[in-house]
PDB file of C-alpha atoms in Angstrom:
ATOM      1  CA  MET A 473     -33.069 -44.430  -9.520  1.00 41.00           C
ATOM      2  CA  SER A 474     -30.899 -41.396  -8.872  1.00 53.00           C
ATOM      3  CA  GLU A 475     -32.210 -38.681  -6.640  1.00 61.00           C
ATOM      4  CA  TYR A 476     -32.915 -35.143  -7.748  1.00 76.00           C
ATOM      5  CA  ILE A 477     -30.577 -32.947  -5.743  1.00 90.00           C
ATOM      6  CA  ASN A 478     -28.852 -29.598  -6.202  1.00 94.00           C
ATOM      7  CA  PHE A 479     -25.990 -29.444  -8.682  1.00 96.00           C
ATOM      8  CA  HIS A 480     -22.754 -30.010  -6.706  1.00 95.00           C
ATOM      9  CA  GLY A 481     -24.789 -31.098  -3.689  1.00 92.00           C
ATOM     10  CA  ASP A 482     -23.675 -29.757  -0.303  1.00 88.00           C
ATOM     11  CA  ASP A 483     -20.297 -28.630  -1.629  1.00 89.00           C
ATOM     12  CA  VAL A 484     -21.898 -25.528  -3.193  1.00 92.00           C
ATOM     13  CA  PRO A 485     -24.677 -23.691  -1.271  1.00 90.00           C
ATOM     14  CA  GLN A 486     -27.524 -22.971  -3.640  1.00 92.00           C
ATOM     15  CA  SER A 487     -27.797 -19.303  -4.582  1.00 94.00           C
ATOM     16  CA  GLU A 488     -30.999 -17.275  -4.830  1.00 94.00           C
ATOM     17  CA  PRO A 489     -32.134 -17.102  -8.456  1.00 95.00           C
ATOM     18  CA  GLU A 490     -31.290 -13.379  -8.725  1.00 95.00           C
ATOM     19  CA  LYS A 491     -27.736 -14.044  -7.544  1.00 95.00           C
ATOM     20  CA  ALA A 492     -26.924 -17.262  -9.423  1.00 97.00           C
ATOM     21  CA  LEU A 493     -25.323 -16.959 -12.842  1.00 98.00           C
ATOM     22  CA  PHE A 494     -26.204 -20.573 -13.707  1.00 98.00           C
ATOM     23  CA  HIS A 495     -29.748 -21.873 -13.451  1.00 98.00           C
ATOM     24  CA  VAL A 496     -29.702 -25.671 -13.716  1.00 98.00           C
ATOM     25  CA  ILE A 497     -32.982 -26.987 -15.111  1.00 98.00           C
ATOM     26  CA  PRO A 498     -33.546 -30.788 -15.131  1.00 97.00           C
ATOM     27  CA  VAL A 499     -35.897 -31.937 -17.912  1.00 97.00           C
ATOM     28  CA  PRO A 500     -36.681 -35.685 -17.726  1.00 95.00           C
ATOM     29  CA  TYR A 501     -38.410 -35.705 -21.140  1.00 93.00           C
ATOM     30  CA  GLU A 502     -38.448 -38.957 -23.073  1.00 88.00           C
ATOM     31  CA  LYS A 503     -41.162 -39.578 -25.625  1.00 80.00           C
ATOM     32  CA  SER A 504     -39.620 -40.342 -29.014  1.00 60.00           C
ATOM     33  CA  VAL A 505     -36.464 -42.340 -28.426  1.00 61.00           C
ATOM     34  CA  SER A 506     -36.001 -44.796 -31.251  1.00 56.00           C
ATOM     35  CA  TYR A 507     -33.199 -47.178 -30.149  1.00 59.00           C
ATOM     36  CA  GLY A 508     -31.832 -47.257 -26.626  1.00 55.00           C
ATOM     37  CA  SER A 509     -33.938 -45.714 -23.840  1.00 72.00           C
ATOM     38  CA  GLY A 510     -33.348 -44.174 -20.444  1.00 82.00           C
ATOM     39  CA  THR A 511     -32.837 -40.468 -21.191  1.00 91.00           C
ATOM     40  CA  ALA A 512     -35.568 -39.570 -18.673  1.00 92.00           C
ATOM     41  CA  GLU A 513     -33.157 -40.783 -15.957  1.00 93.00           C
ATOM     42  CA  GLY A 514     -30.307 -38.629 -17.286  1.00 94.00           C
ATOM     43  CA  PRO A 515     -30.871 -35.378 -15.350  1.00 96.00           C
ATOM     44  CA  ALA A 516     -31.105 -37.078 -11.958  1.00 96.00           C
ATOM     45  CA  ALA A 517     -27.984 -39.157 -12.614  1.00 95.00           C
ATOM     46  CA  ILE A 518     -26.009 -36.082 -13.609  1.00 97.00           C
ATOM     47  CA  LEU A 519     -27.133 -34.180 -10.503  1.00 96.00           C
ATOM     48  CA  SER A 520     -26.284 -37.128  -8.235  1.00 95.00           C
ATOM     49  CA  SER A 521     -22.777 -37.486  -9.744  1.00 96.00           C
ATOM     50  CA  SER A 522     -22.164 -33.750  -9.621  1.00 96.00           C
ATOM     51  CA  CYS A 523     -21.676 -34.165  -5.832  1.00 95.00           C
ATOM     52  CA  GLN A 524     -18.392 -35.931  -6.608  1.00 95.00           C
ATOM     53  CA  LEU A 525     -16.947 -33.111  -8.753  1.00 97.00           C
ATOM     54  CA  GLU A 526     -14.139 -30.880  -7.578  1.00 97.00           C
ATOM     55  CA  VAL A 527     -15.360 -27.291  -7.210  1.00 97.00           C
ATOM     56  CA  PHE A 528     -12.138 -26.094  -8.811  1.00 97.00           C
ATOM     57  CA  ASP A 529     -12.209 -27.272 -12.430  1.00 97.00           C
ATOM     58  CA  GLY A 530      -8.455 -26.982 -12.969  1.00 96.00           C
ATOM     59  CA  LYS A 531      -8.672 -23.428 -14.310  1.00 97.00           C
ATOM     60  CA  SER A 532     -11.214 -21.574 -12.190  1.00 97.00           C
ATOM     61  CA  THR A 533     -14.139 -22.105  -9.820  1.00 97.00           C
ATOM     62  CA  PRO A 534     -17.311 -21.656 -11.881  1.00 97.00           C
ATOM     63  CA  ALA A 535     -19.506 -22.284  -8.805  1.00 97.00           C
ATOM     64  CA  GLN A 536     -18.348 -19.004  -7.277  1.00 97.00           C
ATOM     65  CA  TYR A 537     -20.722 -17.228  -9.643  1.00 97.00           C
ATOM     66  CA  GLY A 538     -23.709 -19.010  -8.142  1.00 97.00           C
ATOM     67  CA  ILE A 539     -25.735 -22.063  -9.075  1.00 97.00           C
ATOM     68  CA  CYS A 540     -29.450 -22.400  -8.634  1.00 97.00           C
ATOM     69  CA  THR A 541     -31.034 -25.813  -9.311  1.00 97.00           C
ATOM     70  CA  TYR A 542     -34.694 -26.032 -10.274  1.00 97.00           C
ATOM     71  CA  LYS A 543     -37.162 -28.746  -9.536  1.00 96.00           C
ATOM     72  CA  PRO A 544     -37.505 -31.086 -12.557  1.00 96.00           C
ATOM     73  CA  VAL A 545     -39.791 -29.826 -15.256  1.00 97.00           C
ATOM     74  CA  ASP A 546     -43.124 -31.674 -15.443  1.00 96.00           C
ATOM     75  CA  CYS A 547     -42.984 -33.820 -18.577  1.00 93.00           C
ATOM     76  CA  SER A 548     -45.807 -36.166 -17.616  1.00 92.00           C
ATOM     77  CA  GLY A 549     -48.269 -34.736 -20.139  1.00 88.00           C
ATOM     78  CA  GLY A 550     -48.241 -34.734 -23.900  1.00 88.00           C
ATOM     79  CA  HIS A 551     -45.560 -33.280 -26.132  1.00 89.00           C
ATOM     80  CA  GLY A 552     -47.212 -29.882 -26.495  1.00 91.00           C
ATOM     81  CA  GLN A 553     -47.692 -29.262 -22.763  1.00 95.00           C
ATOM     82  CA  SER A 554     -44.230 -30.554 -21.956  1.00 94.00           C
ATOM     83  CA  ILE A 555     -42.598 -28.158 -24.399  1.00 95.00           C
ATOM     84  CA  VAL A 556     -44.587 -25.264 -22.850  1.00 96.00           C
ATOM     85  CA  ASN A 557     -43.420 -26.335 -19.428  1.00 97.00           C
ATOM     86  CA  ILE A 558     -39.806 -26.390 -20.593  1.00 97.00           C
ATOM     87  CA  LYS A 559     -40.200 -22.967 -22.181  1.00 98.00           C
ATOM     88  CA  ASP A 560     -41.703 -21.520 -19.036  1.00 98.00           C
ATOM     89  CA  ALA A 561     -38.895 -22.866 -16.828  1.00 98.00           C
ATOM     90  CA  VAL A 562     -36.217 -21.406 -19.141  1.00 98.00           C
ATOM     91  CA  LEU A 563     -38.074 -18.082 -19.334  1.00 98.00           C
ATOM     92  CA  GLU A 564     -37.998 -17.917 -15.544  1.00 97.00           C
ATOM     93  CA  CYS A 565     -34.221 -18.022 -15.778  1.00 98.00           C
ATOM     94  CA  LEU A 566     -34.042 -15.557 -18.655  1.00 98.00           C
ATOM     95  CA  VAL A 567     -36.275 -13.037 -16.855  1.00 96.00           C
ATOM     96  CA  CYS A 568     -33.621 -13.005 -14.107  1.00 96.00           C
ATOM     97  CA  GLY A 569     -31.001 -12.233 -16.754  1.00 97.00           C
ATOM     98  CA  LYS A 570     -29.102 -15.455 -16.128  1.00 98.00           C
ATOM     99  CA  ILE A 571     -27.707 -18.464 -18.033  1.00 98.00           C
ATOM    100  CA  PRO A 572     -29.922 -21.558 -18.424  1.00 98.00           C
ATOM    101  CA  VAL A 573     -28.197 -24.927 -18.036  1.00 98.00           C
ATOM    102  CA  VAL A 574     -30.717 -27.509 -19.243  1.00 98.00           C
ATOM    103  CA  LEU A 575     -30.222 -31.191 -18.463  1.00 98.00           C
ATOM    104  CA  GLY A 576     -32.109 -33.606 -20.710  1.00 92.00           C
ATOM    105  CA  GLY A 577     -33.848 -35.847 -21.470  1.00 90.00           C
ATOM    106  CA  GLU A 578     -33.941 -36.567 -25.180  1.00 90.00           C
ATOM    107  CA  HIS A 579     -32.878 -33.906 -27.641  1.00 93.00           C
ATOM    108  CA  THR A 580     -36.483 -32.781 -28.217  1.00 94.00           C
ATOM    109  CA  VAL A 581     -36.211 -30.710 -25.036  1.00 96.00           C
ATOM    110  CA  THR A 582     -34.183 -28.182 -26.997  1.00 97.00           C
ATOM    111  CA  ASN A 583     -37.391 -27.172 -28.827  1.00 96.00           C
ATOM    112  CA  GLY A 584     -38.756 -25.661 -25.641  1.00 97.00           C
ATOM    113  CA  VAL A 585     -35.439 -23.972 -24.842  1.00 98.00           C
ATOM    114  CA  ILE A 586     -35.256 -22.372 -28.262  1.00 98.00           C
ATOM    115  CA  ASP A 587     -38.821 -21.080 -27.940  1.00 97.00           C
ATOM    116  CA  ALA A 588     -37.840 -19.361 -24.695  1.00 98.00           C
ATOM    117  CA  LEU A 589     -34.658 -17.876 -26.170  1.00 98.00           C
ATOM    118  CA  ILE A 590     -36.596 -16.497 -29.132  1.00 98.00           C
ATOM    119  CA  GLU A 591     -39.021 -14.790 -26.717  1.00 97.00           C
ATOM    120  CA  LYS A 592     -36.028 -13.204 -24.943  1.00 97.00           C
ATOM    121  CA  TYR A 593     -33.613 -12.509 -27.814  1.00 97.00           C
ATOM    122  CA  GLY A 594     -35.720 -12.767 -30.980  1.00 97.00           C
ATOM    123  CA  THR A 595     -33.802 -14.582 -33.679  1.00 96.00           C
ATOM    124  CA  GLU A 596     -30.576 -12.700 -32.936  1.00 96.00           C
ATOM    125  CA  PHE A 597     -28.676 -15.774 -31.751  1.00 98.00           C
ATOM    126  CA  GLY A 598     -27.265 -18.959 -33.214  1.00 98.00           C
ATOM    127  CA  VAL A 599     -27.067 -22.559 -32.077  1.00 98.00           C
ATOM    128  CA  VAL A 600     -23.819 -24.533 -32.015  1.00 98.00           C
ATOM    129  CA  GLN A 601     -24.721 -28.208 -32.023  1.00 98.00           C
ATOM    130  CA  PHE A 602     -22.476 -31.034 -30.785  1.00 98.00           C
ATOM    131  CA  ASP A 603     -23.991 -34.287 -32.058  1.00 97.00           C
ATOM    132  CA  ALA A 604     -23.337 -37.567 -33.787  1.00 97.00           C
ATOM    133  CA  HIS A 605     -26.480 -36.958 -35.853  1.00 96.00           C
ATOM    134  CA  ALA A 606     -27.643 -33.982 -37.908  1.00 96.00           C
ATOM    135  CA  ASP A 607     -31.215 -34.117 -36.472  1.00 95.00           C
ATOM    136  CA  LEU A 608     -32.438 -32.337 -39.621  1.00 96.00           C
ATOM    137  CA  ARG A 609     -35.174 -34.751 -40.678  1.00 93.00           C
ATOM    138  CA  GLU A 610     -38.511 -33.259 -41.514  1.00 93.00           C
ATOM    139  CA  SER A 611     -40.168 -36.051 -39.569  1.00 82.00           C
ATOM    140  CA  TYR A 612     -39.181 -39.392 -38.094  1.00 80.00           C
ATOM    141  CA  GLU A 613     -41.354 -42.362 -37.258  1.00 71.00           C
ATOM    142  CA  GLY A 614     -44.429 -40.236 -37.979  1.00 74.00           C
ATOM    143  CA  SER A 615     -43.525 -37.275 -35.763  1.00 76.00           C
ATOM    144  CA  LYS A 616     -42.148 -33.813 -36.640  1.00 82.00           C
ATOM    145  CA  PHE A 617     -41.173 -33.468 -32.980  1.00 78.00           C
ATOM    146  CA  SER A 618     -38.936 -36.552 -32.761  1.00 81.00           C
ATOM    147  CA  HIS A 619     -35.464 -36.178 -31.302  1.00 80.00           C
ATOM    148  CA  ALA A 620     -34.254 -36.745 -34.904  1.00 84.00           C
ATOM    149  CA  CYS A 621     -35.957 -33.533 -36.053  1.00 93.00           C
ATOM    150  CA  VAL A 622     -35.000 -31.006 -33.364  1.00 95.00           C
ATOM    151  CA  MET A 623     -32.515 -29.060 -35.465  1.00 96.00           C
ATOM    152  CA  LYS A 624     -34.866 -28.926 -38.421  1.00 96.00           C
ATOM    153  CA  ARG A 625     -37.451 -27.330 -36.141  1.00 96.00           C
ATOM    154  CA  THR A 626     -34.744 -24.875 -34.995  1.00 97.00           C
ATOM    155  CA  PHE A 627     -33.778 -24.147 -38.605  1.00 97.00           C
ATOM    156  CA  ASP A 628     -37.455 -23.589 -39.506  1.00 97.00           C
ATOM    157  CA  LYS A 629     -37.607 -20.856 -36.841  1.00 97.00           C
ATOM    158  CA  GLY A 630     -34.876 -18.911 -38.611  1.00 97.00           C
ATOM    159  CA  ILE A 631     -32.102 -19.688 -36.154  1.00 98.00           C
ATOM    160  CA  PRO A 632     -28.602 -20.180 -37.662  1.00 98.00           C
ATOM    161  CA  ILE A 633     -26.945 -23.524 -36.856  1.00 98.00           C
ATOM    162  CA  TYR A 634     -23.356 -24.785 -36.812  1.00 98.00           C
ATOM    163  CA  GLN A 635     -22.881 -28.555 -36.405  1.00 98.00           C
ATOM    164  CA  LEU A 636     -19.885 -30.198 -34.787  1.00 98.00           C
ATOM    165  CA  GLY A 637     -18.962 -33.894 -34.521  1.00 98.00           C
ATOM    166  CA  THR A 638     -21.662 -35.159 -36.868  1.00 98.00           C
ATOM    167  CA  ARG A 639     -21.064 -38.497 -38.527  1.00 97.00           C
ATOM    168  CA  SER A 640     -24.426 -40.215 -38.997  1.00 94.00           C
ATOM    169  CA  TYR A 641     -27.168 -38.666 -41.156  1.00 95.00           C
ATOM    170  CA  CYS A 642     -29.451 -39.591 -43.981  1.00 94.00           C
ATOM    171  CA  LEU A 643     -29.296 -38.329 -47.601  1.00 96.00           C
ATOM    172  CA  GLU A 644     -32.178 -35.937 -46.924  1.00 94.00           C
ATOM    173  CA  GLU A 645     -30.212 -34.285 -44.138  1.00 96.00           C
ATOM    174  CA  HIS A 646     -26.988 -34.199 -46.157  1.00 96.00           C
ATOM    175  CA  GLN A 647     -28.759 -32.496 -49.058  1.00 97.00           C
ATOM    176  CA  LEU A 648     -30.544 -29.994 -46.807  1.00 96.00           C
ATOM    177  CA  ARG A 649     -27.219 -29.003 -45.246  1.00 96.00           C
ATOM    178  CA  LEU A 650     -25.622 -28.465 -48.635  1.00 96.00           C
ATOM    179  CA  TYR A 651     -28.546 -26.692 -50.233  1.00 97.00           C
ATOM    180  CA  ASN A 652     -29.015 -24.310 -47.290  1.00 97.00           C
ATOM    181  CA  LYS A 653     -25.295 -23.933 -46.661  1.00 97.00           C
ATOM    182  CA  ILE A 654     -25.574 -24.986 -43.011  1.00 98.00           C
ATOM    183  CA  PRO A 655     -21.970 -24.927 -41.770  1.00 98.00           C
ATOM    184  CA  TYR A 656     -20.497 -27.965 -40.085  1.00 98.00           C
ATOM    185  CA  MET A 657     -17.362 -29.869 -39.179  1.00 98.00           C
ATOM    186  CA  ASP A 658     -18.012 -33.586 -39.168  1.00 98.00           C
ATOM    187  CA  ALA A 659     -16.115 -35.720 -36.687  1.00 98.00           C
ATOM    188  CA  GLU A 660     -13.906 -36.917 -39.539  1.00 98.00           C
ATOM    189  CA  ASP A 661     -13.057 -33.314 -40.479  1.00 98.00           C
ATOM    190  CA  ILE A 662     -12.078 -32.570 -36.895  1.00 98.00           C
ATOM    191  CA  ASP A 663      -9.938 -35.667 -36.711  1.00 97.00           C
ATOM    192  CA  ARG A 664      -8.177 -34.828 -39.946  1.00 98.00           C
ATOM    193  CA  ASP A 665      -7.849 -31.017 -39.609  1.00 98.00           C
ATOM    194  CA  GLY A 666      -7.708 -30.598 -35.834  1.00 98.00           C
ATOM    195  CA  THR A 667      -9.775 -28.381 -33.585  1.00 98.00           C
ATOM    196  CA  ASP A 668      -7.711 -25.300 -34.489  1.00 97.00           C
ATOM    197  CA  ALA A 669      -9.389 -25.363 -37.885  1.00 98.00           C
ATOM    198  CA  PHE A 670     -12.755 -24.611 -36.336  1.00 98.00           C
ATOM    199  CA  ARG A 671     -14.019 -21.087 -36.923  1.00 98.00           C
ATOM    200  CA  LEU A 672     -17.578 -19.859 -36.753  1.00 98.00           C
ATOM    201  CA  PRO A 673     -18.527 -17.942 -39.920  1.00 98.00           C
ATOM    202  CA  ASP A 674     -18.057 -14.180 -39.775  1.00 97.00           C
ATOM    203  CA  ASP A 675     -21.784 -13.642 -40.170  1.00 97.00           C
ATOM    204  CA  PHE A 676     -22.746 -16.086 -37.402  1.00 98.00           C
ATOM    205  CA  PRO A 677     -24.559 -14.296 -34.551  1.00 98.00           C
ATOM    206  CA  GLU A 678     -22.595 -12.921 -31.599  1.00 98.00           C
ATOM    207  CA  LYS A 679     -24.889 -14.635 -29.098  1.00 98.00           C
ATOM    208  CA  VAL A 680     -24.853 -18.469 -29.186  1.00 98.00           C
ATOM    209  CA  PHE A 681     -26.605 -21.328 -27.477  1.00 98.00           C
ATOM    210  CA  ILE A 682     -24.689 -24.586 -27.218  1.00 98.00           C
ATOM    211  CA  THR A 683     -26.708 -27.815 -27.475  1.00 98.00           C
ATOM    212  CA  PHE A 684     -24.544 -30.792 -26.580  1.00 98.00           C
ATOM    213  CA  ASP A 685     -26.007 -34.181 -27.478  1.00 97.00           C
ATOM    214  CA  ILE A 686     -23.762 -36.458 -25.468  1.00 97.00           C
ATOM    215  CA  ASP A 687     -23.491 -38.914 -28.379  1.00 96.00           C
ATOM    216  CA  ALA A 688     -21.166 -36.377 -29.982  1.00 98.00           C
ATOM    217  CA  LEU A 689     -18.523 -38.003 -27.800  1.00 98.00           C
ATOM    218  CA  ASP A 690     -17.029 -41.200 -29.104  1.00 97.00           C
ATOM    219  CA  SER A 691     -18.793 -44.243 -27.707  1.00 95.00           C
ATOM    220  CA  SER A 692     -15.536 -45.365 -26.029  1.00 95.00           C
ATOM    221  CA  VAL A 693     -15.733 -42.170 -23.940  1.00 96.00           C
ATOM    222  CA  MET A 694     -19.521 -42.133 -23.548  1.00 96.00           C
ATOM    223  CA  PRO A 695     -21.364 -45.415 -24.147  1.00 95.00           C
ATOM    224  CA  ALA A 696     -24.406 -44.355 -22.084  1.00 95.00           C
ATOM    225  CA  THR A 697     -26.609 -42.862 -24.757  1.00 94.00           C
ATOM    226  CA  GLY A 698     -29.439 -44.144 -26.928  1.00 86.00           C
ATOM    227  CA  THR A 699     -27.627 -44.252 -30.249  1.00 88.00           C
ATOM    228  CA  PRO A 700     -23.837 -44.449 -29.774  1.00 91.00           C
ATOM    229  CA  VAL A 701     -21.877 -43.975 -32.968  1.00 94.00           C
ATOM    230  CA  PRO A 702     -18.162 -44.838 -33.367  1.00 95.00           C
ATOM    231  CA  GLY A 703     -15.726 -42.247 -34.599  1.00 97.00           C
ATOM    232  CA  GLY A 704     -16.845 -39.475 -32.304  1.00 98.00           C
ATOM    233  CA  LEU A 705     -15.107 -36.625 -30.471  1.00 98.00           C
ATOM    234  CA  THR A 706     -12.549 -37.305 -27.789  1.00 98.00           C
ATOM    235  CA  TRP A 707     -12.826 -35.592 -24.424  1.00 98.00           C
ATOM    236  CA  PHE A 708     -10.093 -33.015 -25.142  1.00 98.00           C
ATOM    237  CA  GLN A 709     -11.302 -32.340 -28.671  1.00 98.00           C
ATOM    238  CA  SER A 710     -14.659 -31.446 -27.130  1.00 98.00           C
ATOM    239  CA  MET A 711     -13.082 -29.221 -24.504  1.00 98.00           C
ATOM    240  CA  ARG A 712     -10.994 -27.341 -27.045  1.00 98.00           C
ATOM    241  CA  LEU A 713     -14.046 -26.800 -29.258  1.00 98.00           C
ATOM    242  CA  ILE A 714     -16.102 -25.506 -26.338  1.00 98.00           C
ATOM    243  CA  GLU A 715     -13.283 -23.190 -25.299  1.00 98.00           C
ATOM    244  CA  SER A 716     -13.044 -21.911 -28.871  1.00 98.00           C
ATOM    245  CA  ILE A 717     -16.765 -21.179 -29.015  1.00 98.00           C
ATOM    246  CA  ALA A 718     -16.572 -19.271 -25.750  1.00 98.00           C
ATOM    247  CA  ARG A 719     -13.633 -17.285 -27.083  1.00 98.00           C
ATOM    248  CA  GLN A 720     -15.262 -16.503 -30.441  1.00 98.00           C
ATOM    249  CA  ARG A 721     -18.782 -15.654 -29.241  1.00 98.00           C
ATOM    250  CA  THR A 722     -20.984 -14.951 -26.202  1.00 98.00           C
ATOM    251  CA  CYS A 723     -22.754 -18.051 -24.846  1.00 98.00           C
ATOM    252  CA  ILE A 724     -26.257 -17.270 -23.519  1.00 98.00           C
ATOM    253  CA  GLY A 725     -27.005 -20.829 -22.365  1.00 98.00           C
ATOM    254  CA  PHE A 726     -26.472 -24.485 -23.033  1.00 98.00           C
ATOM    255  CA  ASP A 727     -28.022 -27.893 -22.712  1.00 98.00           C
ATOM    256  CA  VAL A 728     -26.622 -31.432 -22.320  1.00 98.00           C
ATOM    257  CA  VAL A 729     -29.039 -34.031 -23.643  1.00 97.00           C
ATOM    258  CA  GLU A 730     -29.458 -37.698 -24.572  1.00 94.00           C
ATOM    259  CA  TYR A 731     -27.589 -39.059 -21.530  1.00 96.00           C
ATOM    260  CA  ALA A 732     -29.035 -42.468 -20.714  1.00 94.00           C
ATOM    261  CA  PRO A 733     -27.466 -43.905 -17.521  1.00 95.00           C
ATOM    262  CA  MET A 734     -26.295 -47.517 -17.543  1.00 93.00           C
ATOM    263  CA  SER A 735     -26.653 -49.474 -14.320  1.00 90.00           C
ATOM    264  CA  GLY A 736     -23.303 -49.963 -12.593  1.00 90.00           C
ATOM    265  CA  LEU A 737     -21.423 -47.612 -14.966  1.00 92.00           C
ATOM    266  CA  HIS A 738     -20.979 -44.649 -12.640  1.00 91.00           C
ATOM    267  CA  SER A 739     -17.999 -43.417 -14.672  1.00 95.00           C
ATOM    268  CA  ALA A 740     -20.417 -42.347 -17.398  1.00 96.00           C
ATOM    269  CA  ASP A 741     -22.555 -40.448 -14.843  1.00 96.00           C
ATOM    270  CA  PHE A 742     -19.438 -38.648 -13.631  1.00 97.00           C
ATOM    271  CA  THR A 743     -18.321 -37.871 -17.224  1.00 98.00           C
ATOM    272  CA  ALA A 744     -21.709 -36.292 -18.012  1.00 98.00           C
ATOM    273  CA  ALA A 745     -21.590 -34.170 -14.814  1.00 98.00           C
ATOM    274  CA  GLN A 746     -17.984 -33.088 -15.505  1.00 98.00           C
ATOM    275  CA  LEU A 747     -19.016 -32.066 -19.006  1.00 98.00           C
ATOM    276  CA  VAL A 748     -21.737 -29.805 -17.592  1.00 98.00           C
ATOM    277  CA  TYR A 749     -19.411 -28.215 -15.072  1.00 98.00           C
ATOM    278  CA  ASN A 750     -16.583 -27.766 -17.590  1.00 98.00           C
ATOM    279  CA  ILE A 751     -18.906 -25.912 -19.941  1.00 98.00           C
ATOM    280  CA  MET A 752     -19.892 -23.637 -17.019  1.00 98.00           C
ATOM    281  CA  GLY A 753     -16.189 -22.973 -16.579  1.00 98.00           C
ATOM    282  CA  TYR A 754     -15.453 -22.087 -20.210  1.00 98.00           C
ATOM    283  CA  VAL A 755     -18.575 -19.916 -20.373  1.00 98.00           C
ATOM    284  CA  SER A 756     -17.861 -18.007 -17.091  1.00 98.00           C
ATOM    285  CA  ARG A 757     -14.252 -17.314 -18.130  1.00 98.00           C
ATOM    286  CA  SER A 758     -15.179 -15.893 -21.535  1.00 97.00           C
ATOM    287  CA  ILE A 759     -14.883 -12.140 -22.141  1.00 96.00           C
ATOM    288  CA  GLY A 760     -18.251 -11.892 -23.868  1.00 96.00           C
ATOM    289  CA  VAL A 761     -20.135 -13.528 -21.021  1.00 97.00           C
ATOM    290  CA  ARG A 762     -18.321 -11.524 -18.384  1.00 96.00           C
ATOM    291  CA  LYS A 763     -19.365  -8.330 -20.137  1.00 96.00           C
ATOM    292  CA  LEU A 764     -22.955  -9.350 -20.881  1.00 96.00           C
ATOM    293  CA  PHE A 765     -23.653 -10.683 -17.423  1.00 95.00           C
ATOM    294  CA  SER A 766     -21.513  -8.120 -15.532  1.00 92.00           C
ATOM    295  CA  ILE A 767     -19.149 -10.652 -13.960  1.00 90.00           C
ATOM    296  CA  SER A 768     -16.303  -9.080 -12.074  1.00 77.00           C
TER     297      SER A 768
END
């Protein structure tokens, strides 16, 4: 089992919460996985592999703005208490006026994150979702709080959604997207039209939260996830899309979820950690974030 350590390990001294732009919050929540398992081990594996990352990401040094790593959120209780614990941890970050970086865990963890963001920002933000699946089911396997329902719960709270990389969803979800005009670019659309075709709608909120289900990546890039689906995003497609989001809007936080480590496949651990750090980089370089969080 991977050890819970600070993001970037000894390479980056941990900052005090008030001085760290990025608050890394591990959430080993796994209660409704329906195919492959292991997402509870994801946060620790990402943190362990983050020690091997270069501090310079090729464009800038996101760590210079400070990283504070939390103790893992207690997810040992039932769903309700776990979601409250997640919300409380994220609120601790938001009270400091900083950016939460949540490491899941199954996608259900985003429910607690959204609750915290609503308490801070009301419903004046949107969610950009990277995912193989729409996650818009009303319920799945008898639960409204399954990982397959997380975006429906977000939608029900009045939060606008934009979906990227989707390619596996049921008829119910397809019809809900069309009827409610939920904007999306499926993976096939991105492959055909290119990432330059991606534009958030003019009426999409200025503040956005990015939720990155790691199965958005093609399974040849990222096999270590519960439900890998072929035909996903390449690494550089994902990077260009993240960069575009950061250019178009102001990112107030993000999560990376559904990473399920595979024994002996440390390349996947490293890929997940690099993804987290690269998002920090795109976010910290964006004009909107630099203004909102007073980055000089």
